[in-house]
Coordinates of C-alpha atoms and ligand atoms in Angstrom, one line a residue:
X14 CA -13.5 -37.7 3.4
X15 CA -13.4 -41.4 3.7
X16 CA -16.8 -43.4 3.5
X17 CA -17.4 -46.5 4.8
X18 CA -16.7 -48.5 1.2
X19 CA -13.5 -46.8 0.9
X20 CA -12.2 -47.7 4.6
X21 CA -13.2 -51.2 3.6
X22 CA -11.2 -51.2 0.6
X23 CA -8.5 -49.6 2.0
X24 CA -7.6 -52.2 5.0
X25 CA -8.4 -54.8 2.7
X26 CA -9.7 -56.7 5.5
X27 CA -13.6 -56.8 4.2
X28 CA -13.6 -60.5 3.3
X29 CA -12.9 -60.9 7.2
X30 CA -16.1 -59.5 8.2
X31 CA -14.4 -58.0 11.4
X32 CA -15.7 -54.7 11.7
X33 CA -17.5 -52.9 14.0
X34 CA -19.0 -49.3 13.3
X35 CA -19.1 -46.5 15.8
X36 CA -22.5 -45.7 15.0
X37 CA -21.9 -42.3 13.1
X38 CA -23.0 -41.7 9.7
X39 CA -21.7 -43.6 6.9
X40 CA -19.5 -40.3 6.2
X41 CA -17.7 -40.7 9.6
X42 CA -14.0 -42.1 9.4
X43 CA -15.0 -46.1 10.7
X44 CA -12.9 -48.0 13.2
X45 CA -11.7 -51.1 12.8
X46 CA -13.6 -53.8 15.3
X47 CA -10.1 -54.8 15.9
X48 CA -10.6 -56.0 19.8
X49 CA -6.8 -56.2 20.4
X50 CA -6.6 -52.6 21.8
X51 CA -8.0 -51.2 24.9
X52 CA -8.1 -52.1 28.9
X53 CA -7.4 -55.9 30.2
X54 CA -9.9 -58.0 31.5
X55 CA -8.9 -59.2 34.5
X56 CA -10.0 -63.3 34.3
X57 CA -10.3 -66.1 37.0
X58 CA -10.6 -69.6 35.7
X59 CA -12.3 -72.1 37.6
X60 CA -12.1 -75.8 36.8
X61 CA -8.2 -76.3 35.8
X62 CA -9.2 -79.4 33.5
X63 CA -8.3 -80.1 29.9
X64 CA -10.0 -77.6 28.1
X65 CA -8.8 -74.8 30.9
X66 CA -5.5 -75.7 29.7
X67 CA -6.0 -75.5 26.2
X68 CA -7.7 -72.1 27.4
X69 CA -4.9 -71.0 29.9
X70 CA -1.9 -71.3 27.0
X71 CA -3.9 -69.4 24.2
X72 CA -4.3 -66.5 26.6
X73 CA -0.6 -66.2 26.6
X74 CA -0.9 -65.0 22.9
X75 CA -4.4 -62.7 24.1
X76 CA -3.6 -58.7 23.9
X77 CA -6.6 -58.2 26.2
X78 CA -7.5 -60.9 28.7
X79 CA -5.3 -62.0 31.7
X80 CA -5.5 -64.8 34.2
X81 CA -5.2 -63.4 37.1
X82 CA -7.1 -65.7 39.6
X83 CA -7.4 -69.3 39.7
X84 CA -10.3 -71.7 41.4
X85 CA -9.9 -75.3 41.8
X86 CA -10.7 -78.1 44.3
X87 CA -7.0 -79.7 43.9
X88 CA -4.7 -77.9 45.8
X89 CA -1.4 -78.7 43.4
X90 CA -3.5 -77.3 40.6
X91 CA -3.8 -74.5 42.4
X92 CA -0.2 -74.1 43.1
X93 CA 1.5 -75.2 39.5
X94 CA -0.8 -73.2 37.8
X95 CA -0.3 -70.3 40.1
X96 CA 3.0 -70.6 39.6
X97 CA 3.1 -71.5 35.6
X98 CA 0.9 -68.1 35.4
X99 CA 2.0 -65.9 37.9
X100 CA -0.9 -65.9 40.1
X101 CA -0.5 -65.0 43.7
X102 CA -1.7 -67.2 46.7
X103 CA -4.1 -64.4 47.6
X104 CA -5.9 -64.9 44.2
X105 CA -6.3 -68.7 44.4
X106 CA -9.3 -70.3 45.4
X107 CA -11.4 -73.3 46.1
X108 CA -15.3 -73.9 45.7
X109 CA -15.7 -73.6 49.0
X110 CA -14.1 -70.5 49.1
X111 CA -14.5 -68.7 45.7
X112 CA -17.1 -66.3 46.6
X113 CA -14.5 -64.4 47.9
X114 CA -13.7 -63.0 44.6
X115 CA -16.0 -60.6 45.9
X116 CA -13.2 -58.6 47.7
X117 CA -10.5 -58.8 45.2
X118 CA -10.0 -56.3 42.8
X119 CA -7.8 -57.8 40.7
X120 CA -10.2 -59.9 39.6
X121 CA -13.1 -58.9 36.5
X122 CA -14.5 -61.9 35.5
X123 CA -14.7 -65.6 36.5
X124 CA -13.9 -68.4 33.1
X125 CA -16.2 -71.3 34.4
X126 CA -14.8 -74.9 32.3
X127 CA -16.4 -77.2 34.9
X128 CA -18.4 -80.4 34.0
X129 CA -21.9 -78.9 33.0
X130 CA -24.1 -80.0 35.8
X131 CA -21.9 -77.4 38.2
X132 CA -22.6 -74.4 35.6
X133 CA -25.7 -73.3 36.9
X134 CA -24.7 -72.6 40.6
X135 CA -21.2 -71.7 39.9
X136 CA -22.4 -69.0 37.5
X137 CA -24.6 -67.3 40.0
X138 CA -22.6 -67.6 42.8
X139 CA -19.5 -65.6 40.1
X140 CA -22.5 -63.2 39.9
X141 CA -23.7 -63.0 43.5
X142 CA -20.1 -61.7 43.8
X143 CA -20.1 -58.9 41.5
X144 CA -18.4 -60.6 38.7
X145 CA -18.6 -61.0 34.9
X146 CA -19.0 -64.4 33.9
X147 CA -17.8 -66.6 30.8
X148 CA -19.0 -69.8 30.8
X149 CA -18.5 -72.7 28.9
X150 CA -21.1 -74.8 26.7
X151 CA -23.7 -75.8 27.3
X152 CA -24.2 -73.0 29.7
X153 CA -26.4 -75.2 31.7
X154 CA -28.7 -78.8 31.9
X155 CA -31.9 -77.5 30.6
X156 CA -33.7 -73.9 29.8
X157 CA -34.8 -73.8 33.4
X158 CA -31.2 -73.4 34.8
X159 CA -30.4 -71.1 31.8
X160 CA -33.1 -68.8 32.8
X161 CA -32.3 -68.6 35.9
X162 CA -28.8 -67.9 35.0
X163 CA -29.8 -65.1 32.8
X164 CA -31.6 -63.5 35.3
X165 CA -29.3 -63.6 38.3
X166 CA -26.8 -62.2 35.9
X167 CA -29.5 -59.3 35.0
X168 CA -30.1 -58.5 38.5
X169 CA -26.0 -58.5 39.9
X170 CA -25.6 -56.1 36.7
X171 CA -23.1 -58.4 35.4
X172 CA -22.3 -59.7 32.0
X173 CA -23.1 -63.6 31.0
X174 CA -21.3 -64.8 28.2
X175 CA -20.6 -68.3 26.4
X176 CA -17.8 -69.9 25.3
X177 CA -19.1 -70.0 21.9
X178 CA -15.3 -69.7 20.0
X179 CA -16.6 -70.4 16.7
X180 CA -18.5 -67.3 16.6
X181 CA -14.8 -65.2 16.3
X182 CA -13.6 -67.4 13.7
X183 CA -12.5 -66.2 10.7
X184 CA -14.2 -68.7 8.2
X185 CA -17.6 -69.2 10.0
X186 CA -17.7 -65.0 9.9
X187 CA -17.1 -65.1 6.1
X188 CA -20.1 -67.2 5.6
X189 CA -22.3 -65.9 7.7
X190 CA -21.2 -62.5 6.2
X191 CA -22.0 -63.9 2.8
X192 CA -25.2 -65.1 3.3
X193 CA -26.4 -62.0 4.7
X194 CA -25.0 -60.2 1.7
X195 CA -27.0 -62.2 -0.2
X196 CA -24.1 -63.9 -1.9
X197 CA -25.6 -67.4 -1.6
X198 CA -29.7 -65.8 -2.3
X199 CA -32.2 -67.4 -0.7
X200 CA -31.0 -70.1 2.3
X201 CA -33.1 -73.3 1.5
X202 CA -31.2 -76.2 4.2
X203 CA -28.5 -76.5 6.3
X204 CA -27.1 -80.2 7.5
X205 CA -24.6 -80.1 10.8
X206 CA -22.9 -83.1 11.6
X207 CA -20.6 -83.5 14.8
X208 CA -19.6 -86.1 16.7
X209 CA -16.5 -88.3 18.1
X210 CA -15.8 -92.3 19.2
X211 CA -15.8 -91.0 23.1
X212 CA -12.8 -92.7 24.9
X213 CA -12.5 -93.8 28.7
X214 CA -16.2 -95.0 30.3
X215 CA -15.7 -93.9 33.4
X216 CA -15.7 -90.4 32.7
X217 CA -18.2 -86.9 33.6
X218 CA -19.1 -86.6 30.1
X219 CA -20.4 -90.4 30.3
X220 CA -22.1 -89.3 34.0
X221 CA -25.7 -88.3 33.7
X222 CA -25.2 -86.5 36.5
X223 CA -22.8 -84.3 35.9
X224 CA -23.1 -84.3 32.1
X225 CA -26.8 -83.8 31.9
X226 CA -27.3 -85.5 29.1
X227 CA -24.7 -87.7 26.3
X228 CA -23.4 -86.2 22.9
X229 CA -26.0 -83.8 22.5
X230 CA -24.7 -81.6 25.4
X231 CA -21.6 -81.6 24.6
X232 CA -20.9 -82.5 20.4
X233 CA -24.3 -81.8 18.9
X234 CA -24.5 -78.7 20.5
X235 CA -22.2 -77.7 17.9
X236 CA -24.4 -78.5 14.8
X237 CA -27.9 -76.6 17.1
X238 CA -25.9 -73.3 17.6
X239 CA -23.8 -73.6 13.9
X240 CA -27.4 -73.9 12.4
X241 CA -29.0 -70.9 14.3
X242 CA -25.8 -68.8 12.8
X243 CA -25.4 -69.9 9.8
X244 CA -29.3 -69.8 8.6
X245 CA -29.7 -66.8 10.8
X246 CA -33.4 -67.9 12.1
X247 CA -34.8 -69.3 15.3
X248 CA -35.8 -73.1 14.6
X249 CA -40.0 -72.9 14.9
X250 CA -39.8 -76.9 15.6
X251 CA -38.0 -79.9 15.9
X252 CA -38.5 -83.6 15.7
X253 CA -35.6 -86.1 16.6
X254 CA -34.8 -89.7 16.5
X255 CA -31.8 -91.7 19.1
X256 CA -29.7 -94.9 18.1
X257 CA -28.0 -96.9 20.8
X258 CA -25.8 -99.4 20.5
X259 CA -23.8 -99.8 23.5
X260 CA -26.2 -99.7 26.6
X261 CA -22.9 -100.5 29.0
X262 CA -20.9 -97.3 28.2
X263 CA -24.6 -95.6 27.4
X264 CA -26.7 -95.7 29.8
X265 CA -30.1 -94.5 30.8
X266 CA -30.2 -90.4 29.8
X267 CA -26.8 -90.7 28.3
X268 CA -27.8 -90.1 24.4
X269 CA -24.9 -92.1 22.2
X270 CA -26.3 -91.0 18.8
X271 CA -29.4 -88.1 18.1
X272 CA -30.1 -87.5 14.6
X273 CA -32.4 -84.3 15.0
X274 CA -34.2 -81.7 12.0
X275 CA -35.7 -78.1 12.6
X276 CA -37.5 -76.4 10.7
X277 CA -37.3 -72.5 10.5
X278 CA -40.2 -69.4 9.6
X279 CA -38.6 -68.9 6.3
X280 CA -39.1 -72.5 5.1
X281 CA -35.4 -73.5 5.8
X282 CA -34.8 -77.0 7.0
X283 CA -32.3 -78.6 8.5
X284 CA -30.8 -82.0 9.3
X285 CA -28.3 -82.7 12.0
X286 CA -26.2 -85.6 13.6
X287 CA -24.6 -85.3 17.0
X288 CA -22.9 -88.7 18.5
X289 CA -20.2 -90.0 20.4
X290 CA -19.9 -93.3 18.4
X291 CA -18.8 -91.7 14.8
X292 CA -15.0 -90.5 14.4
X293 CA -14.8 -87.8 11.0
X294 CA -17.6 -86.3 12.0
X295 CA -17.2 -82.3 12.0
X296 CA -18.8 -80.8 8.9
X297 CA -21.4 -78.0 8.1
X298 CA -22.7 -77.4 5.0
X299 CA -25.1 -73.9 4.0
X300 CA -27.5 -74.9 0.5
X301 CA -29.0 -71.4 -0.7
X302 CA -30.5 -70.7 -4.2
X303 CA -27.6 -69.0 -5.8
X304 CA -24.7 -71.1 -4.1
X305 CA -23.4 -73.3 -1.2
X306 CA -21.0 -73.2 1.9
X307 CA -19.2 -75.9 3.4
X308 CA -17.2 -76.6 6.6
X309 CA -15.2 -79.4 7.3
X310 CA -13.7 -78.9 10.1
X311 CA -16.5 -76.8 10.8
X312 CA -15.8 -76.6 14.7
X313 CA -12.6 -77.8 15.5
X314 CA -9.7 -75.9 17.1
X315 CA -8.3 -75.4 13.8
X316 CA -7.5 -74.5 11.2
X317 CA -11.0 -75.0 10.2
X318 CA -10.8 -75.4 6.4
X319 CA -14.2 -74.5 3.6
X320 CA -15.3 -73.6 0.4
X321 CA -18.4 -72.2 -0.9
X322 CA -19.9 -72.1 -4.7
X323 CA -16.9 -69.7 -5.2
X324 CA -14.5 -71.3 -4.5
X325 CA -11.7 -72.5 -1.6
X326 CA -12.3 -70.2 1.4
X327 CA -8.6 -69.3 1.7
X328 CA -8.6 -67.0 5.0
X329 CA -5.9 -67.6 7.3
X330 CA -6.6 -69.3 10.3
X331 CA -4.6 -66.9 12.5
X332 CA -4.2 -66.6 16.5
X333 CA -5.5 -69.6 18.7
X334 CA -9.3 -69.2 18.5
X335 CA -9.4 -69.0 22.3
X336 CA -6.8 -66.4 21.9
X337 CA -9.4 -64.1 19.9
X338 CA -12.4 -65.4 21.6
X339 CA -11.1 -63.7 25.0
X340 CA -9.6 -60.8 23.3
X341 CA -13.1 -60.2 21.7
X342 CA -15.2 -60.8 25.3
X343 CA -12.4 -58.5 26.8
X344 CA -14.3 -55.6 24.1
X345 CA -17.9 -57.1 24.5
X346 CA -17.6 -56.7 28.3
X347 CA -14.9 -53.9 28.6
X348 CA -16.0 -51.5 25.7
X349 CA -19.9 -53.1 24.7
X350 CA -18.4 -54.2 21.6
X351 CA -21.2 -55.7 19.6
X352 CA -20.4 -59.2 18.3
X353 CA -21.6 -60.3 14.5
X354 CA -23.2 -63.8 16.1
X355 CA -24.1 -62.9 19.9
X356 CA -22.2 -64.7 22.5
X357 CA -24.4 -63.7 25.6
X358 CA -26.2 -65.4 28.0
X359 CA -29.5 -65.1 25.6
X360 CA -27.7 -67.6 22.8
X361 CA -26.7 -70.1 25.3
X362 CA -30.1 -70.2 26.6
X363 CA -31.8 -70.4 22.8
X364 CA -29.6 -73.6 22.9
X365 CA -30.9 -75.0 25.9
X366 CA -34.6 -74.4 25.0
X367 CA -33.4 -76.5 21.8
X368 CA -32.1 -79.0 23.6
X369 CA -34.5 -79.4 25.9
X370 CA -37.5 -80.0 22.8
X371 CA -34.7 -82.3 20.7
X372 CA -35.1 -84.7 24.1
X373 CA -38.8 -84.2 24.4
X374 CA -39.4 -85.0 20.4
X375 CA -36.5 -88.3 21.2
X376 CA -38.8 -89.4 24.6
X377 CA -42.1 -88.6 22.6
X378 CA -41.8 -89.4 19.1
X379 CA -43.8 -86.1 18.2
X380 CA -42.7 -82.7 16.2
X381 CA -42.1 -80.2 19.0
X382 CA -42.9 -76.9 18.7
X383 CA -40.8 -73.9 19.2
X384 CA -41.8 -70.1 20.2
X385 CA -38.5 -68.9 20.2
X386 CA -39.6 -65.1 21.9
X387 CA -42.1 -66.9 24.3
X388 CA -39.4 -69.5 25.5
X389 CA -36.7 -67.3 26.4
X390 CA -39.2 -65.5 28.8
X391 CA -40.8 -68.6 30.0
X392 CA -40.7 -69.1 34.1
X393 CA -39.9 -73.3 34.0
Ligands
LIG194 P1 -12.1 -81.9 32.2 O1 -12.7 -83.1 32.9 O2 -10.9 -82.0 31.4 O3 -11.9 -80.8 33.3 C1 -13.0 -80.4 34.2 C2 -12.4 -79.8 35.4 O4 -13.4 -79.4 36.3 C3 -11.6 -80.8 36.3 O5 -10.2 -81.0 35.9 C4 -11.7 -80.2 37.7 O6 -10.8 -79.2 37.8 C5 -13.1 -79.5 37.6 N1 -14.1 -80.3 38.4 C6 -14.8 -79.8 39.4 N2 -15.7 -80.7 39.9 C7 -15.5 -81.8 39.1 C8 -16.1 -83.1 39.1 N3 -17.1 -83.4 40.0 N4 -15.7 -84.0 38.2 C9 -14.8 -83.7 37.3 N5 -14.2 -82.5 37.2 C10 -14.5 -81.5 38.1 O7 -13.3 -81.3 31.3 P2 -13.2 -80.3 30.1 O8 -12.2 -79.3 30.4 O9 -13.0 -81.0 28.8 O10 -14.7 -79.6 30.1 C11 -15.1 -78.7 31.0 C12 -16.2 -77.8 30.4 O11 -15.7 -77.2 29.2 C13 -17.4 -78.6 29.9 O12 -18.6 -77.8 30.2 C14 -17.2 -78.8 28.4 O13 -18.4 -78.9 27.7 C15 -16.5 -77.5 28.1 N6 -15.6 -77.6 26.9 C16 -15.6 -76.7 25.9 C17 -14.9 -76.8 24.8 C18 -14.9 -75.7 23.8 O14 -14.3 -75.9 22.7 N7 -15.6 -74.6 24.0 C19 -13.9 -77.9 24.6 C20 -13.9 -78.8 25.8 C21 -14.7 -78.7 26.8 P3 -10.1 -78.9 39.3 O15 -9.3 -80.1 39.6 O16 -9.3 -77.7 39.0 O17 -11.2 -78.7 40.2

């Protein structure tokens, strides 16, 4: 009879941490968490941008997920792309029109890579229409819009998920697998650094409006959610500090540079950097009592590279991580796969109640304090 141990040792594959069990007993032959088998999720994108295309070409190498609709408010897009991808006319849509997804059954779930201030409506509106939604990070401005998000979701019966794509990846598993093995004891700090020299003023990302913020939104979030998932606590407060230094391409509520610590239940502490004024800046790095994991790249698209107290971290870095990151939603929504580090609609809004105190403790100069159960629930 095979056990649980045995399966491991058999596939070899334990050091990837990518297993799911079906719940029996630990004397039941396990299955493999391997998301590349199974029925196709059926995928509109909306917003055909950069990181759509990025998204777009990896799902040529998914086994699960399938563009098979296409939103956009240019019309040659809309054509090229349907084209490029095989997508018919009747499948392509604008944002005037897109709640007509409603009626088409060739269509599962919507991908929404629009600049962030757009999330928030776009999202319920996918819902509204009977649709699974993927959306990208950070799911919305502020906690009050990820609420609301989470609930019109709840209510249409349909999945939220975020484009979180480091929570797939091979080397970020193997850590977090260690330290909940135990294999680094007892986690003491973690320090998160991300950031880039942003490029062309005149872009969204540089837009209050439509970013909702500067670096933090869109960099920083990176070190926030890698800190939640690699210490595996909620953060119980947070103070934070801003540097500016160019007030022309940074202007008012567009943060260049946030240097922010939290503090967690247990004791742990950590210390991040998010900025769009530092190049090199894309490393995480786990101190526990018996050993150490680093990062660096830590959130790139790869290959991300690390080592721990052990040694290198020598996994292979594999498919595209978009690739896996839609053949693993294609199993969270398709066959309620659970994921090791949640990707739902939950997570993106733990991020956003982060967020949301990093600014206050920036505006205020005070610690702010987190409740992490109370603030999910909270009504504004
Ligand atoms: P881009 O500017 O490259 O593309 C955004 C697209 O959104 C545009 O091409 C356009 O597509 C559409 N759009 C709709 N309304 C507007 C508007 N008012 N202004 C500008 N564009 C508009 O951005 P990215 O693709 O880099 O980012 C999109 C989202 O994806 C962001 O939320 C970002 O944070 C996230 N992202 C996530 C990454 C990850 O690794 N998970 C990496 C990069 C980005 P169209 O012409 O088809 O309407």
């Amino acid at each position: 009879m095979s056990t649980r141990r045995n399966f491991l040792q058999n596939m070899g594959l334990s050091a990837l941490g990518i297993y799911a069990f079906n719940g029996l007993n630990a004397e039941t032959v396990l299955m493999p968490a391997s998301a590349a088998e199974g029925p196709v999720l059926r995928v509109a994108l909306m917003g055909l941008g950069g990181y759509a295309s990025r998204v777009a070409d990896a799902m040529q190498q998914s086994k699960r997920a399938k563009i098979t609709g296409l939103i956009s408010g240019t019309p040659g897009k809309l054509k090229s792309w349907g084209e490029k991808y095989g997508v018919p006319e009747n499948s392509r849509y604008n944002y005037e029109t897109f709640d007509a997804v409603k009626n088409n059954p060739d269509i599962d779930a919507v991908y929404v890579i629009t600049p962030n201030a757009l999330h928030h409506d776009q999202v319920i509106r996918c819902a509204a229409a009977g649709k699974h939604v993927i959306c990208e990070k950070p799911m919305g401005l502020n906690a009050k819009q990820g609420r609301e998000m989470v609930a019109a979701c709840k209510k249409a019966g349909k999945q939220l998920l975020v484009g979180y794509r480091m929570h797939f990846e091979p080397l970020t598993l193997e850590i977090h697998r260690m330290r909940t093995a135990g294999e680094l004891g007892s986690v003491k700090f973690f320090q998160g650094l991300s950031g880039f020299r942003i490029g062309d003023p005149t872009q969204w990302r540089l837009n209050k409006a439509l970013a909702g913020g500067g670096s933090l939104m869109d960099i920083g979030i990176y070190a926030l959610n890698g800190c939640r998932y690699m210490v595996g606590e909620e953060p119980v407060w947070v103070t934070a500090q801003e540097t500016k230094t160019d007030f022309v391409k940074f202007k008012e509520g567009v943060d260049e540079t946030i240097t922010f610590q939290l503090g967690f239940p247990g004791g742990v502490t950590a210390s991040c950097l998010s900025s769009y004024n530092m190049n090199n800046l894309d490393r995480f790095f786990l101190n526990g009592e018996k050993g150490f994991a680093e990062l660096q790249p830590a959130s790139s698209y790869g290959p991300i590279k690390g080592r721990t107290h052990k040694g290198p971290l020598d996994i292979p870095a594999g498919r595209p991580q978009q690739a896996v990151q839609m053949d693993e939603m294609a199993a969270i929504i398709l066959d309620g796969k659970k994921p090791v580090i949640p990707v739902d609609g939950e997570e993106g809004l733990r991020d956003l109640v982060i967020i949301d105190a990093i600014y206050k403790a920036v505006k205020t100069g005070q610690k702010v304090k987190l409740n992490p159960g109370a603030s999910l629930r909270a009504q504004n």
